[in-house]
GROMACS .gro file of C-alpha atoms in nm:
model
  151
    1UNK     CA    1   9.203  24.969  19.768
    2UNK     CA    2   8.996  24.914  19.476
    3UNK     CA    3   9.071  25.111  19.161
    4UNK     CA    4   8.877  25.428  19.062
    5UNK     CA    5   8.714  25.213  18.742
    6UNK     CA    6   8.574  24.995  18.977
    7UNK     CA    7   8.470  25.163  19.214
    8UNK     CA    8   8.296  25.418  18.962
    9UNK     CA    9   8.168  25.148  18.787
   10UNK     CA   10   7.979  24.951  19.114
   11UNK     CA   11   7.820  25.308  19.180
   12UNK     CA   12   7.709  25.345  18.804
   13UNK     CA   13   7.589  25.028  18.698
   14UNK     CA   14   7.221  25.044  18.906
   15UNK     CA   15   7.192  25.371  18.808
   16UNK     CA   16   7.255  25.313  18.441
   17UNK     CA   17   7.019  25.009  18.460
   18UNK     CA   18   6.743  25.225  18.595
   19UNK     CA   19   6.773  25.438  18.266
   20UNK     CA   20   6.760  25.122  18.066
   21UNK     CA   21   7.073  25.101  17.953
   22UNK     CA   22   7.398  24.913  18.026
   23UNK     CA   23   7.735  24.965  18.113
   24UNK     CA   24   7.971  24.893  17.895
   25UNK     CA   25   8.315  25.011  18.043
   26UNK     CA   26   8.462  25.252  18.283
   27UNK     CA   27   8.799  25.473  18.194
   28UNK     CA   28   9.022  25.678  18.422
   29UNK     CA   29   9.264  25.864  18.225
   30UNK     CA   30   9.502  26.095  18.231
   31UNK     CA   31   9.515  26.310  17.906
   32UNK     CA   32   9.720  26.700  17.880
   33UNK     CA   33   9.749  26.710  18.248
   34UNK     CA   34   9.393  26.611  18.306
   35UNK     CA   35   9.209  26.329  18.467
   36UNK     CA   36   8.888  26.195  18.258
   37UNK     CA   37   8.634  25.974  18.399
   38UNK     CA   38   8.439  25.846  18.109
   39UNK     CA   39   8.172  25.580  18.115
   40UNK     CA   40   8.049  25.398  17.830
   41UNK     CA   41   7.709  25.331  17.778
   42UNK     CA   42   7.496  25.116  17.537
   43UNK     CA   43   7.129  25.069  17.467
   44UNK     CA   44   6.944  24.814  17.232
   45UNK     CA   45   6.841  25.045  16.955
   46UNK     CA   46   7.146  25.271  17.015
   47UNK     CA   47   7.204  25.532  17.276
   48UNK     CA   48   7.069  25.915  17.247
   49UNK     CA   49   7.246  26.226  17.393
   50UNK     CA   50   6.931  26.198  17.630
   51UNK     CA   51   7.049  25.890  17.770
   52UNK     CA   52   7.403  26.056  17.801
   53UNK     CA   53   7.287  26.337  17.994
   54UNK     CA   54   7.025  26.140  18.194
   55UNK     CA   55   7.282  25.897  18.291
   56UNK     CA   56   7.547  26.226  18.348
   57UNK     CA   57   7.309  26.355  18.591
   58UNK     CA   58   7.202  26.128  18.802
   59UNK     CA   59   7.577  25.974  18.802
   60UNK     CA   60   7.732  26.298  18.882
   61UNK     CA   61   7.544  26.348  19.191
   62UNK     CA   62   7.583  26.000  19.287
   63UNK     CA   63   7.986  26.077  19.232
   64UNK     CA   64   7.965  26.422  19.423
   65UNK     CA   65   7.808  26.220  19.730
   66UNK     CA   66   7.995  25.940  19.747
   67UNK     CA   67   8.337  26.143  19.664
   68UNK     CA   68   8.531  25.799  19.595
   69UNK     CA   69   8.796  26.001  19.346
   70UNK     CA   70   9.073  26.197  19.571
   71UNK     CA   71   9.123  26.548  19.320
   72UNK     CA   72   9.016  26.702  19.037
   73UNK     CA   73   8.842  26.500  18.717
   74UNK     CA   74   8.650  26.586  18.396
   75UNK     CA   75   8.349  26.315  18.446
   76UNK     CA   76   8.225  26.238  18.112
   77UNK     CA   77   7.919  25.973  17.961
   78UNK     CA   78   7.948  25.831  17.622
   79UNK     CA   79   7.767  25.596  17.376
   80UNK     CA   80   8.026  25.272  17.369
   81UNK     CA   81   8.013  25.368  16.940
   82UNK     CA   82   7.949  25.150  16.649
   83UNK     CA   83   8.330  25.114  16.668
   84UNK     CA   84   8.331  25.021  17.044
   85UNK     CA   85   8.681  24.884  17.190
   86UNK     CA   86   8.655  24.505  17.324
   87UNK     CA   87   8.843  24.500  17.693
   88UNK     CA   88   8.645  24.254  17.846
   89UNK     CA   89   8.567  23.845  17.806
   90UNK     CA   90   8.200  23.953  17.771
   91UNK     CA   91   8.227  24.189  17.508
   92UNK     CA   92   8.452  23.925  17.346
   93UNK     CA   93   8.167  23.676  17.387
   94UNK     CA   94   7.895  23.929  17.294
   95UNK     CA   95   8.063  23.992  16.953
   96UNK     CA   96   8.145  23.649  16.883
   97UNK     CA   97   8.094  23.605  16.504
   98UNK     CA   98   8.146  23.974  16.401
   99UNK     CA   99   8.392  24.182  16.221
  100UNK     CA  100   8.642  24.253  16.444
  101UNK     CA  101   8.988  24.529  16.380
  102UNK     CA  102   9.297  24.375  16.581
  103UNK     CA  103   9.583  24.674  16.623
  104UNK     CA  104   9.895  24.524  16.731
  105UNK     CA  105  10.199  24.674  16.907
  106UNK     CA  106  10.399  24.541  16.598
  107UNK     CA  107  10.345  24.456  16.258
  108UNK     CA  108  10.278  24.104  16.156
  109UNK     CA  109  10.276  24.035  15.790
  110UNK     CA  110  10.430  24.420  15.714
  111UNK     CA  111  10.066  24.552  15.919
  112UNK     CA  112   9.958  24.636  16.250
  113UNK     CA  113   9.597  24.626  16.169
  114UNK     CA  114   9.428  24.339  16.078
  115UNK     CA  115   9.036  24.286  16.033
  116UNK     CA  116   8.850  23.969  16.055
  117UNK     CA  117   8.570  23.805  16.222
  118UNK     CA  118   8.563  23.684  16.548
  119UNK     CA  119   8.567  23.325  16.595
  120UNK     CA  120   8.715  23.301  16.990
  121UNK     CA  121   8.864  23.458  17.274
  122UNK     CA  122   9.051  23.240  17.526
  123UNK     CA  123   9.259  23.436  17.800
  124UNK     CA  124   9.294  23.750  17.589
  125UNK     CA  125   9.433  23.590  17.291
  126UNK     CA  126   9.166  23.662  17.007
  127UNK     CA  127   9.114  23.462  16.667
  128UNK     CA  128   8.994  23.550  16.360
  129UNK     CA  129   8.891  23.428  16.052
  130UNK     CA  130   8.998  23.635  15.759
  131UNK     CA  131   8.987  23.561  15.332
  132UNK     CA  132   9.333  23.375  15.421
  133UNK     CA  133   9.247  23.147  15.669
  134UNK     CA  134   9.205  23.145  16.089
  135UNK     CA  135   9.484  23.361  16.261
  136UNK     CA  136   9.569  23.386  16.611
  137UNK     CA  137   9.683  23.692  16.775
  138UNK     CA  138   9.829  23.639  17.135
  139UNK     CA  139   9.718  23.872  17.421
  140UNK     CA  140  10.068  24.037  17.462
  141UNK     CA  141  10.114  24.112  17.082
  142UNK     CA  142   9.727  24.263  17.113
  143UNK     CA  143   9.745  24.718  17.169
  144UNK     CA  144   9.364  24.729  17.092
  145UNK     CA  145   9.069  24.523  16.984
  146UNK     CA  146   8.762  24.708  16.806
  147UNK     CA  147   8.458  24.625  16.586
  148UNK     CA  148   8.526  24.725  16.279
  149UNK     CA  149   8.235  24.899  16.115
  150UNK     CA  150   8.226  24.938  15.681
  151UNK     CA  151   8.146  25.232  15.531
   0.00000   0.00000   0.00000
């Protein structure tokens, strides 16, 4: 059986294209005892709270139709953020070159947080290029990869 994520994500993605924007990831969590369905959307020029609720609409009734999710779930539609989380090889290779924040599971160098710019992504291990040189974080180190966004 596939998983909810991808199965919410096949039914999405046309309709998310249709309002001219893409999808740019699927969640199915559980969070205080409820399950959230949140998709992720992105738009060149950045994504309004029109496009949220267009997309929330017509996605929704799609959902209610289809019924793919057995129980109860808070269905939710998001812009993917200046700050968006990296999960996937093409987000890797669509931010190649930018400023990246790794979070690891453990501190390396007396930090779990370490900001850099992308410079590759092979098999979930990520590089970056930082004021001290290249560093290499391997996948299973890796609790979250981000763009990091100055202020």
């Amino acid at each position: 059986m596939a998983k909810v994520t991808e199965v919410a994500a096949q039914l999405a993605a046309p309709v998310v294209a249709q309002k001219d924007c893409t999808l740019w990831d699927v969640e199915y969590v559980k969070e205080a005892g409820t399950w959230y369905l949140r998709l992720y959307i992105d738009k060149e020029g950045g994504v309004s709270i029109d496009d949220c609720e267009s997309v929330s609409r017509a996605v929704s009734d799609l959902l209610d139709e289809v019924d793919p999710i057995e129980g109860s779930y808070t269905f939710e539609v998001s812009s993917a953020g200046a700050d968006r989380v990296l999960r996937k090889p093409e987000h890797f290779a669509q931010m190649m070159g930018r400023e990246i924040e790794v979070r690891l599971y453990r501190p390396i160098e007396g930090r779990k947080d370490h900001v850099g710019v992308l410079a590759s992504y092979d098999g979930g291990d990520v590089s970056v290029e930082t004021s001290a040189g290249r560093v290499v974080f391997a996948k299973k180190e890796i609790a979250q990869v981000r763009l990091y966004v100055r202020f």
